[in-house]
Coordinates of C-alpha atoms in Angstrom, one line a residue:
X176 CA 53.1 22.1 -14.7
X177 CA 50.1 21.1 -12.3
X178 CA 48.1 20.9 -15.3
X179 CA 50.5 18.5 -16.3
X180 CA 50.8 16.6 -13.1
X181 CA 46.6 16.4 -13.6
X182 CA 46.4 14.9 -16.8
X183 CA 49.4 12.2 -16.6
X184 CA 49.2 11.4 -12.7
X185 CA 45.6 12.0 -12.2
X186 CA 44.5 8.5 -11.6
X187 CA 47.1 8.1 -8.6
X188 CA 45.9 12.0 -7.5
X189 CA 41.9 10.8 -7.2
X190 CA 42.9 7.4 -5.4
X191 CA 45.5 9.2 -2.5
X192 CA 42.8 11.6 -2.3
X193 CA 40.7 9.7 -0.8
X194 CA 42.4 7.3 1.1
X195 CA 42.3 10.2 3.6
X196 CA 38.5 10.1 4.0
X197 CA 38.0 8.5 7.1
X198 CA 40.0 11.1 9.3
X199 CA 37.2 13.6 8.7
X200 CA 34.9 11.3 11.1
X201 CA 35.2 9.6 14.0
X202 CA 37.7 8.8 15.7
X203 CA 39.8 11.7 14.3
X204 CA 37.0 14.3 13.7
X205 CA 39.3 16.6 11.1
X206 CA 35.8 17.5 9.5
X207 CA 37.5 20.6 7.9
X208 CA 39.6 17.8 5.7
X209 CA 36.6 16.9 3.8
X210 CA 36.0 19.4 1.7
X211 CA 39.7 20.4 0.8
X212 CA 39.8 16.4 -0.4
X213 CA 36.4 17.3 -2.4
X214 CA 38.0 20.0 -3.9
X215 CA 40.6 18.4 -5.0
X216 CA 38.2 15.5 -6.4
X217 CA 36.9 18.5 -8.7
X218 CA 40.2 20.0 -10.0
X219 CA 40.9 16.4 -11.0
X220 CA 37.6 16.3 -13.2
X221 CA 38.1 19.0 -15.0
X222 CA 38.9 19.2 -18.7
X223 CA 38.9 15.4 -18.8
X224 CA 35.8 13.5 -20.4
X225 CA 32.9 12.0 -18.3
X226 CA 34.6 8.7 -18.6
X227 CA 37.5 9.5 -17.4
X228 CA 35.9 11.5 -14.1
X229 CA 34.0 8.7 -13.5
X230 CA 37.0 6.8 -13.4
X231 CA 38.5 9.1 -11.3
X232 CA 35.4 9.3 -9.0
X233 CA 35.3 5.3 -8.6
X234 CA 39.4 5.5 -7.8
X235 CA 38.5 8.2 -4.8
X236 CA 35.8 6.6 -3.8
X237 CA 37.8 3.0 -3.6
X238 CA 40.1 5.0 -1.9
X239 CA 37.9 6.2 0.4
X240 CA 36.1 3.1 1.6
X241 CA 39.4 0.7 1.5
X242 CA 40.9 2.9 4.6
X243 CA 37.0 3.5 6.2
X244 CA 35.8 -0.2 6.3
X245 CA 39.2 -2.2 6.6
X246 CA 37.1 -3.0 9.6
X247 CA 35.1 -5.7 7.6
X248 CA 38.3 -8.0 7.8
X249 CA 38.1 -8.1 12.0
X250 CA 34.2 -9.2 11.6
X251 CA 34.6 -11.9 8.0
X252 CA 38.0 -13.2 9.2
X253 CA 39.2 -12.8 13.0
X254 CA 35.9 -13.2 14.3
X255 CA 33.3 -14.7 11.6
X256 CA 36.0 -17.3 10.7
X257 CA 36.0 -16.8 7.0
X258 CA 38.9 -17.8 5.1
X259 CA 41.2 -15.0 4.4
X260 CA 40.6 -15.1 0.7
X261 CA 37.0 -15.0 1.3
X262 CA 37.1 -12.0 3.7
X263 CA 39.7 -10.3 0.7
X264 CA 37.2 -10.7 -1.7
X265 CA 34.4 -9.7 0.3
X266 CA 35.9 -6.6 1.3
X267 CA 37.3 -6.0 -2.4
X268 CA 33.8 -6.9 -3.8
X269 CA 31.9 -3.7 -1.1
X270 CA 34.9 -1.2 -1.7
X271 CA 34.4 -1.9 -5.9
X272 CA 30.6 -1.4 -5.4
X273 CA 30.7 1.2 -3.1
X274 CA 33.1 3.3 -5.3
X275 CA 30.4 3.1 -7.9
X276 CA 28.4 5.4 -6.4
X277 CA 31.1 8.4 -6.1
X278 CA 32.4 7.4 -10.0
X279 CA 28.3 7.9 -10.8
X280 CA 28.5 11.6 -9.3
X281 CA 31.2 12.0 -10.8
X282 CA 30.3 11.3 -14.6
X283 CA 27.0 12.9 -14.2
X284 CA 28.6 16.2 -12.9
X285 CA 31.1 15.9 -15.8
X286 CA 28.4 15.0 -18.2
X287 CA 25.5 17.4 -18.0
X288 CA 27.5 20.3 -16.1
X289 CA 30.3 22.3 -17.8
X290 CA 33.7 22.6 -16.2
X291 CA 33.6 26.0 -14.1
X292 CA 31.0 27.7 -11.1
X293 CA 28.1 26.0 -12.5
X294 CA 29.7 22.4 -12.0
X295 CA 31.5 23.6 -8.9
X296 CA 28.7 24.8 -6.6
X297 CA 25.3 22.9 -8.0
X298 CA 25.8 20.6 -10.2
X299 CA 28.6 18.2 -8.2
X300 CA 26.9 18.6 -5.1
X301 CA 23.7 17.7 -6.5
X302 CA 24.7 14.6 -8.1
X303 CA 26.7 13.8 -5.1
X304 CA 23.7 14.0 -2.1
X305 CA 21.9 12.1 -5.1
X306 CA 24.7 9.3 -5.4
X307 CA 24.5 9.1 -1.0
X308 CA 20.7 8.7 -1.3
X309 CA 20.8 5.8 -3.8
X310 CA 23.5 4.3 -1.9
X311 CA 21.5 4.6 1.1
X312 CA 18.5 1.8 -0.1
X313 CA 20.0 0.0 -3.2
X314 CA 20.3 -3.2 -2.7
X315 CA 20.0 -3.0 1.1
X316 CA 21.7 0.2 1.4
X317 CA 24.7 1.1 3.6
X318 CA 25.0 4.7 3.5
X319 CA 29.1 4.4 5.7
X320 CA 30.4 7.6 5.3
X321 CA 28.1 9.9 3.8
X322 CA 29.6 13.0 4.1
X323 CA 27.2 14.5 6.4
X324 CA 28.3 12.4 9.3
X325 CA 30.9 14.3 9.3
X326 CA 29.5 17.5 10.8
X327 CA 28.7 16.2 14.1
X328 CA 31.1 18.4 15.1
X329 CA 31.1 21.4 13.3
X330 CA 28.6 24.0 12.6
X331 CA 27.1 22.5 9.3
X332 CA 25.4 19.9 12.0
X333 CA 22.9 22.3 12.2
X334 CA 21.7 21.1 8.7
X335 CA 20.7 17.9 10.1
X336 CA 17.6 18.5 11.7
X337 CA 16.4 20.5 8.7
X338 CA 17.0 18.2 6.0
X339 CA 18.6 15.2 7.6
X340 CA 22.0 13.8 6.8
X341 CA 21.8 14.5 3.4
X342 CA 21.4 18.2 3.8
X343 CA 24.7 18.0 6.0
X344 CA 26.1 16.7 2.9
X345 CA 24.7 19.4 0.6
X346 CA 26.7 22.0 3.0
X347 CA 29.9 19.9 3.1
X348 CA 29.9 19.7 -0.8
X349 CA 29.0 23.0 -1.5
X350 CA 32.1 23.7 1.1
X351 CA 34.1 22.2 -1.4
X352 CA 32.7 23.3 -4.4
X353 CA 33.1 26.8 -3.0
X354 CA 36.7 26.1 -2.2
X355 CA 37.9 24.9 -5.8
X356 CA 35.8 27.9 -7.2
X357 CA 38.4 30.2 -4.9
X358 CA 41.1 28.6 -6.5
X359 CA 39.7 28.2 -10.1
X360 CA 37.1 30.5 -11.2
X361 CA 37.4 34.3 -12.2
X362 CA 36.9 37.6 -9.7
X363 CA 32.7 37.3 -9.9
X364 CA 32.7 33.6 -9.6
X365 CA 35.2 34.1 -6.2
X366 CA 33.1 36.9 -4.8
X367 CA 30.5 34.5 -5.2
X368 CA 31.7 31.5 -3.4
X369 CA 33.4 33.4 -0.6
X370 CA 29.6 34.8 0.2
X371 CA 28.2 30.7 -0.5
X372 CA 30.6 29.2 1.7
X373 CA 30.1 32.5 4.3
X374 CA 26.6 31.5 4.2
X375 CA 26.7 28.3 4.4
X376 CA 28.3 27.5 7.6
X377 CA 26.7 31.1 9.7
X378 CA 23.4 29.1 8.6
X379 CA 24.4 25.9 9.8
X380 CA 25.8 28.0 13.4
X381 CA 22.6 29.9 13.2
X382 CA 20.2 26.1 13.0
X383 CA 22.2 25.1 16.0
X384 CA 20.8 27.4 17.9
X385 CA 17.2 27.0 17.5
X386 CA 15.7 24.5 19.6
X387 CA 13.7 22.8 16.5
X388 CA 12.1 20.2 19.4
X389 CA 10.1 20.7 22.4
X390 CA 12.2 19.1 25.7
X391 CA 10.1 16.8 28.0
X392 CA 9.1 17.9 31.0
X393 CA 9.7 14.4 32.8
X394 CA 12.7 13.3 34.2
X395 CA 14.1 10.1 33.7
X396 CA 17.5 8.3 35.3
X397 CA 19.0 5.4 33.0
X398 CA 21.9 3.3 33.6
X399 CA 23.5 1.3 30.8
X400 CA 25.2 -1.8 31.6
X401 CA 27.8 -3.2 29.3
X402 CA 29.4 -6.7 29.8
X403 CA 32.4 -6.0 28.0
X404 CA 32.7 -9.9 27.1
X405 CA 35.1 -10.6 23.8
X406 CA 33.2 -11.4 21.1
X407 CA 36.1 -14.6 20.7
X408 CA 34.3 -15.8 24.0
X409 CA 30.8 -14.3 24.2
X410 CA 29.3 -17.8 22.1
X411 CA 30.8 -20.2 24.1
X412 CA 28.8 -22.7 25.8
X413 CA 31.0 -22.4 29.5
X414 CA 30.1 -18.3 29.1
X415 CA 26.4 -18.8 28.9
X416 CA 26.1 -18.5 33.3
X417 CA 29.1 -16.5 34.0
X418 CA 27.3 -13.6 31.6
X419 CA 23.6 -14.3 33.3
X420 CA 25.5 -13.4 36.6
X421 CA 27.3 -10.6 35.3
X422 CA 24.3 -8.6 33.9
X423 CA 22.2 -9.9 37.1
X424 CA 24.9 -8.7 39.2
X425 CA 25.6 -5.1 37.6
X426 CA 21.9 -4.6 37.1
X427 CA 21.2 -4.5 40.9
X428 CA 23.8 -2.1 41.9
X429 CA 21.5 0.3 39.4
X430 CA 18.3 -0.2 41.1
X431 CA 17.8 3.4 41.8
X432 CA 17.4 4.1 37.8
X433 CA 14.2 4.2 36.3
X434 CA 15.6 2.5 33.4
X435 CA 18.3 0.2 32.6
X436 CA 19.5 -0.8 29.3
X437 CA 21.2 -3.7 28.3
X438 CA 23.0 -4.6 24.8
X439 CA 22.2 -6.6 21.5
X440 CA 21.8 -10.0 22.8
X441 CA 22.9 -9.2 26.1
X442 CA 22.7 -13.0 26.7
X443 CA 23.6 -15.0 23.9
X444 CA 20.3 -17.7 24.4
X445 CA 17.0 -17.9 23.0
X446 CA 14.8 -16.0 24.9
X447 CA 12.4 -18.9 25.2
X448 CA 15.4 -20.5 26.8
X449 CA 15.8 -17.5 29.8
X450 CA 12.1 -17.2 30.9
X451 CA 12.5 -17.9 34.3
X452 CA 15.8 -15.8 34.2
X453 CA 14.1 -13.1 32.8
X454 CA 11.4 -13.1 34.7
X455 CA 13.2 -13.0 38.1
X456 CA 15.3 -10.0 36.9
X457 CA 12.4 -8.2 36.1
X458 CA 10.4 -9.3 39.0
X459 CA 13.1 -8.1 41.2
X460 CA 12.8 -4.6 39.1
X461 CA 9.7 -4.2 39.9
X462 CA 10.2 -3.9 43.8
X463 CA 11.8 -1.0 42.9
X464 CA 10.5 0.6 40.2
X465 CA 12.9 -0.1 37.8
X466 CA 12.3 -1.3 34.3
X467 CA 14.9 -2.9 32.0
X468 CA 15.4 -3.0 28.2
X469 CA 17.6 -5.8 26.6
X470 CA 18.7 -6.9 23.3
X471 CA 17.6 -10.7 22.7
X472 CA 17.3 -14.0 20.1
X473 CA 13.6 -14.5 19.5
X474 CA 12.7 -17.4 17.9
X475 CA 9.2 -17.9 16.4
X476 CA 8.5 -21.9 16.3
X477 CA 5.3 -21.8 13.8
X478 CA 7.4 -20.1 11.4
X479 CA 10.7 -21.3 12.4
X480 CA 12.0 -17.6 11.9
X481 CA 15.0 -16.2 13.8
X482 CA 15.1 -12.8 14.9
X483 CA 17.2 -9.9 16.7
X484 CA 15.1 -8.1 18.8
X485 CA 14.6 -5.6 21.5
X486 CA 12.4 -6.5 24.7
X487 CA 11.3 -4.7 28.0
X488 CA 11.2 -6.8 30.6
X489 CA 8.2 -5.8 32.0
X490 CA 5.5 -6.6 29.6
X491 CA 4.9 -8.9 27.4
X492 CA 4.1 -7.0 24.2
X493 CA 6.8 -5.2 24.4
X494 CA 8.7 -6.7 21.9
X495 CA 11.0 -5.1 18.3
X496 CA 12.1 -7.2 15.7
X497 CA 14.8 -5.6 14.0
X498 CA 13.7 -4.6 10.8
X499 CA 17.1 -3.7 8.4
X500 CA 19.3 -6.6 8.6
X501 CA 22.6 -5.0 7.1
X502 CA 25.1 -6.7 5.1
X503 CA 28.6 -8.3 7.2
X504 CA 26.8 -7.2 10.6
X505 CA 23.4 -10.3 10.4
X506 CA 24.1 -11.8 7.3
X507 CA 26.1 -11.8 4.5
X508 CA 25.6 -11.1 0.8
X509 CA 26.9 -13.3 -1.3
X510 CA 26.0 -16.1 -3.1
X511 CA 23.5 -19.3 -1.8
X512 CA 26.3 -21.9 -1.8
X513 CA 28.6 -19.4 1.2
X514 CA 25.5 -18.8 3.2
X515 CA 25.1 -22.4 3.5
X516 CA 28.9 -22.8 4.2
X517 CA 28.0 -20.0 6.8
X518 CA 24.9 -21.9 8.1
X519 CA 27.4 -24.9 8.6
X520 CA 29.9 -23.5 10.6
X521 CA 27.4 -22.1 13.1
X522 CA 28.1 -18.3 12.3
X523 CA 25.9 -16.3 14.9
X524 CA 24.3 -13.6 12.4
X525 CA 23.7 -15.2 9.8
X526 CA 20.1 -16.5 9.4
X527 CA 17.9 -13.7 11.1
X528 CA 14.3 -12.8 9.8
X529 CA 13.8 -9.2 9.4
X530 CA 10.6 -7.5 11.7
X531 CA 7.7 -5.5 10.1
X532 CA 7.6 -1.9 9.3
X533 CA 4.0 -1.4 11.5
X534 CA 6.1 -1.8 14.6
X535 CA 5.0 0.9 17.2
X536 CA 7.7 2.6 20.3
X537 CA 8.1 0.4 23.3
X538 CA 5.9 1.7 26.2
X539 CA 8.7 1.6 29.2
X540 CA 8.9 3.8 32.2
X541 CA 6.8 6.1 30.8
X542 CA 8.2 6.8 27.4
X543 CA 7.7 5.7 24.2
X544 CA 10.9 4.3 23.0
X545 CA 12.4 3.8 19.0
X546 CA 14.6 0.9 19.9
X547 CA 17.2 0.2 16.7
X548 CA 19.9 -2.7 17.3
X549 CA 23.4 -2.5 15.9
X550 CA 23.8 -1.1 12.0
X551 CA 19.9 0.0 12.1
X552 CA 20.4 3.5 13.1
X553 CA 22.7 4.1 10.1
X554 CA 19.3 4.2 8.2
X555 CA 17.9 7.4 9.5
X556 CA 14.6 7.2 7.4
X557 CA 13.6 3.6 9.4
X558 CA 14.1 5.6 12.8
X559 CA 11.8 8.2 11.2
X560 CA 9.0 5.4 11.3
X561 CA 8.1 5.4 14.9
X562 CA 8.1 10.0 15.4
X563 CA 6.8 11.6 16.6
X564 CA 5.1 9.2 18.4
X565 CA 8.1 8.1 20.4
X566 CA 9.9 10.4 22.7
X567 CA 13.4 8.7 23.3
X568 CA 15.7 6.4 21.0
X569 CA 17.6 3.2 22.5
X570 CA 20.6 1.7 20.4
X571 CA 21.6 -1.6 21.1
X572 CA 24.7 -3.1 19.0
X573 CA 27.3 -5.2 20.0
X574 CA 30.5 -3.5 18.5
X575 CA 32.8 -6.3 19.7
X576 CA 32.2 -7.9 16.3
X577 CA 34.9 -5.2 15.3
X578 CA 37.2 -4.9 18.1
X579 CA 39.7 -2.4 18.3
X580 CA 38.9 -0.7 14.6
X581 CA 37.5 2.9 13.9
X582 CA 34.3 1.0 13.6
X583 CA 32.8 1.3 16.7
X584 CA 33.6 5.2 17.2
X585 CA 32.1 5.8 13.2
X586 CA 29.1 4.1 14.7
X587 CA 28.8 6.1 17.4
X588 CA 29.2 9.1 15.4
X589 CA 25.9 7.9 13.2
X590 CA 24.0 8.0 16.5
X591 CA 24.8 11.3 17.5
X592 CA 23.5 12.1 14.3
X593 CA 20.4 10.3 14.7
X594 CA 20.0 12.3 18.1
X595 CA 20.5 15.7 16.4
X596 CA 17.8 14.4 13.3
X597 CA 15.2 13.5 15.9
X598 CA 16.0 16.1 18.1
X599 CA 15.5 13.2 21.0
X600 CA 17.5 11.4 23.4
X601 CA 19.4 8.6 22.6
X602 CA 20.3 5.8 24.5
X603 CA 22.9 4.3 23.2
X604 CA 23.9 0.4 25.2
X605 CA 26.9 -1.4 23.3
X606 CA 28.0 -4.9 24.7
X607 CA 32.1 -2.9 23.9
X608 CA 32.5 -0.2 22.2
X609 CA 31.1 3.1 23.1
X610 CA 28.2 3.0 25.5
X611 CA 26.5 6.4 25.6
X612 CA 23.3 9.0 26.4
X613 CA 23.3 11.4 23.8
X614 CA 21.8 15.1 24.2
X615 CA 19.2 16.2 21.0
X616 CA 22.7 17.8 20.1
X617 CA 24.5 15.7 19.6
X618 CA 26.4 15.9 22.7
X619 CA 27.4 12.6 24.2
X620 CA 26.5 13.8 27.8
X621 CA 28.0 10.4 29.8

């Protein structure tokens, strides 16, 4: 009968299989989901051919990404303006493409690996970490819920300082190939994956405990100022002041920190425009000892180039491009003819020049600081560029651009990765959203 059930409803089974996804992360953090829903994926690719798994992969997969990035429609549509069949077909177009990836680990598994242990607990999660890593640079990359994110939480985050996020995958699909194994394999092949998945997650406990990083002796007191404008009003003309004041104004009840962080384009100007702004602030700053961090627009006249970048006050080389310009966050990827239409209706986003990759840490308050703005720190091997030379992270992002959605609290979940990767701080400043400092952890400590 459940055979049954697999073979003539098991297109419907993959798709509902994955619409559940998302709960394993953030904001709901039911990491022990994933797996079961992996295992379940695997039941439903066995005894079928590799076309037919991979058609059941892309279906979980589609499944997967339609509930975890609905989130694209507040940024295309409510804010970016798009027309509502434009943000449909953008958000259709990702899910489709994105769904490739699991429909390719899938068919590969299915393929080369014979239905049983062997598939179960090597060759499935093998092809799987390799799908994540693929999907993590092709064509830009955006590597949205890898698996490993997941773990923040649990014990298999003790995987990611070892191996990095895709070793916190590894565990959570070897989780689940160790779970359909219990429900499918003969006595040897259970004995077997009750000792794997045993394994698996005392090793991940036991990583936790080791301090992999060496703790600074220095002390350092931030504050993090977040504006909290709507993203509806943060462009307008008539805000341009009010927000000067506002940061200007929450800034100097923090004078007693040695830093003070500000979001992605705190003030939504050209920096060439705010100089004497600027330069008051940090003048002011400096009277007490108090150095501040800020996202900004810079603008580059010989080159007419546009960038987002990261600045400390204090100094005038101390200046970050950003260097990964991710797809719906600073422009969109679609054909020539829409970016112009973009370009027309004034879309903020949507034209920036991406920095180099010989950028160096910010020297501020004595640290060395890996600034990444928004999306950047979903890419864990661009953070890896500037360690171990720098001994503290700084996020800025403006979240508003998805208001209310899951979005914000998935992103914040990447960072804690990033923390427990580095084994650093992270400073985490969000114009809304969730502003943050993050232990080496993982633990968001305020």
């Amino acid at each position: 009968m459940i055979v049954g059930l697999r073979q003539r409803y098991g297109a419907w089974l993959a798709f509902a299989a994955g619409l559940p996804v998302p709960l394993a992360f953030s904001p709901f953090d039911s990491y022990l989901l994933l797996p079961l829903l992996l295992a379940c994926l695997l039941w439903l690719i066995d005894d079928v051919t590799p076309r037919v798994a991979a058609w059941r992969g892309w279906l979980f997969g589609a499944g997967a990404f339609l509930t975890g990035t609905y989130w694209l429609y507040v940024s295309i549509h409510v804010f970016g303006e798009a027309p509502l069949v434009l943000a449909l077909l953008l958000m259709a177009a990702l899910m489709a493409f994105m769904a490739c990836y699991s429909a390719l680990a899938c068919y590969v598994a299915a393929r080369y690996a014979p239905a049983g242990a062997l598939r179960w607990l090597a060759a499935f999660p093998a092809c799987w970490v390799l799908a994540e890593w693929l999907r993590g640079w092709f064509l830009s990359g955006f590597p949205w819920l890898s698996l490993g994110y997941s773990t923040t939480s649990s014990m298999l985050a003790g995987y990611i300082p070892l191996g990095g996020i895709f070793a916190a995958s590894a565990a959570v699909a070897v989780s689940a190939g160790a779970l359909r194994t219990l429900a499918g394999g003969d006595i040897r092949e259970r004995v077997v994956a009750v000792g794997l998945l045993a394994a698996t997650w005392a090793f991940g406990w036991w990583s936790q405990q080791v301090p992999w990083t060496d703790a600074a002796e220095d002390t350092l007191t931030v504050s993090i100022v977040q504006g909290a404008i709507p993203q509806d009003r943060k462009w307008l003309p008539e805000e341009l002041v009010p927000t000067m004041r506002l940061y200007r104004d929450l800034t100097r009840q923090h004078w007693d920190s040695d830093l003070v962080i500000w979001p992605e384009a705190a003030i939504p100007a050209l920096r060439v425009s705010l100089v004497d702004y600027y330069a008051k602030i940090a003048l002011e700053g400096e009277a007490y000892d108090t150095e501040i961090v800020t996202g900004t627009i810079e603008y580059d006249p010989v080159t007419n180039s546009y960038y987002n970048g990261v600045i400390a006050l204090r100094g005038s080389q101390n200046v970050y491009h950003k260097r990964h310009l991710v797809p719906f966050g600073e422009y969109f990827p679609v054909p020539g003819f829409v970016r112009e239409w973009l370009r027309l209706r004034n879309l903020p986003y949507s034209d920036y020049t991406s920095g180099g990759d010989d950028q160096r840490p910010l020297q501020v308050a004595g640290q060395k600081i890996a600034p990444s703005i928004c999306y950047e720190d979903v890419f864990g091997n661009e953070q890896r560029l500037m360690l171990p030379e720098a001994t503290l992270l700084v996020n800025v992002s403006n979240d508003a651009w998805f208001g209310t959605s899951i979005a914000p609290h998935q992103h914040m979940q990447i960072a804690r990765a990033r923390a427990i990767e580095t084994g650093r701080y992270l400073l985490r400043a969000t114009n809304t959203g969730v502003s943050a400092v993050i232990a080496p952890d993982g633990r968001i400590e305020q």
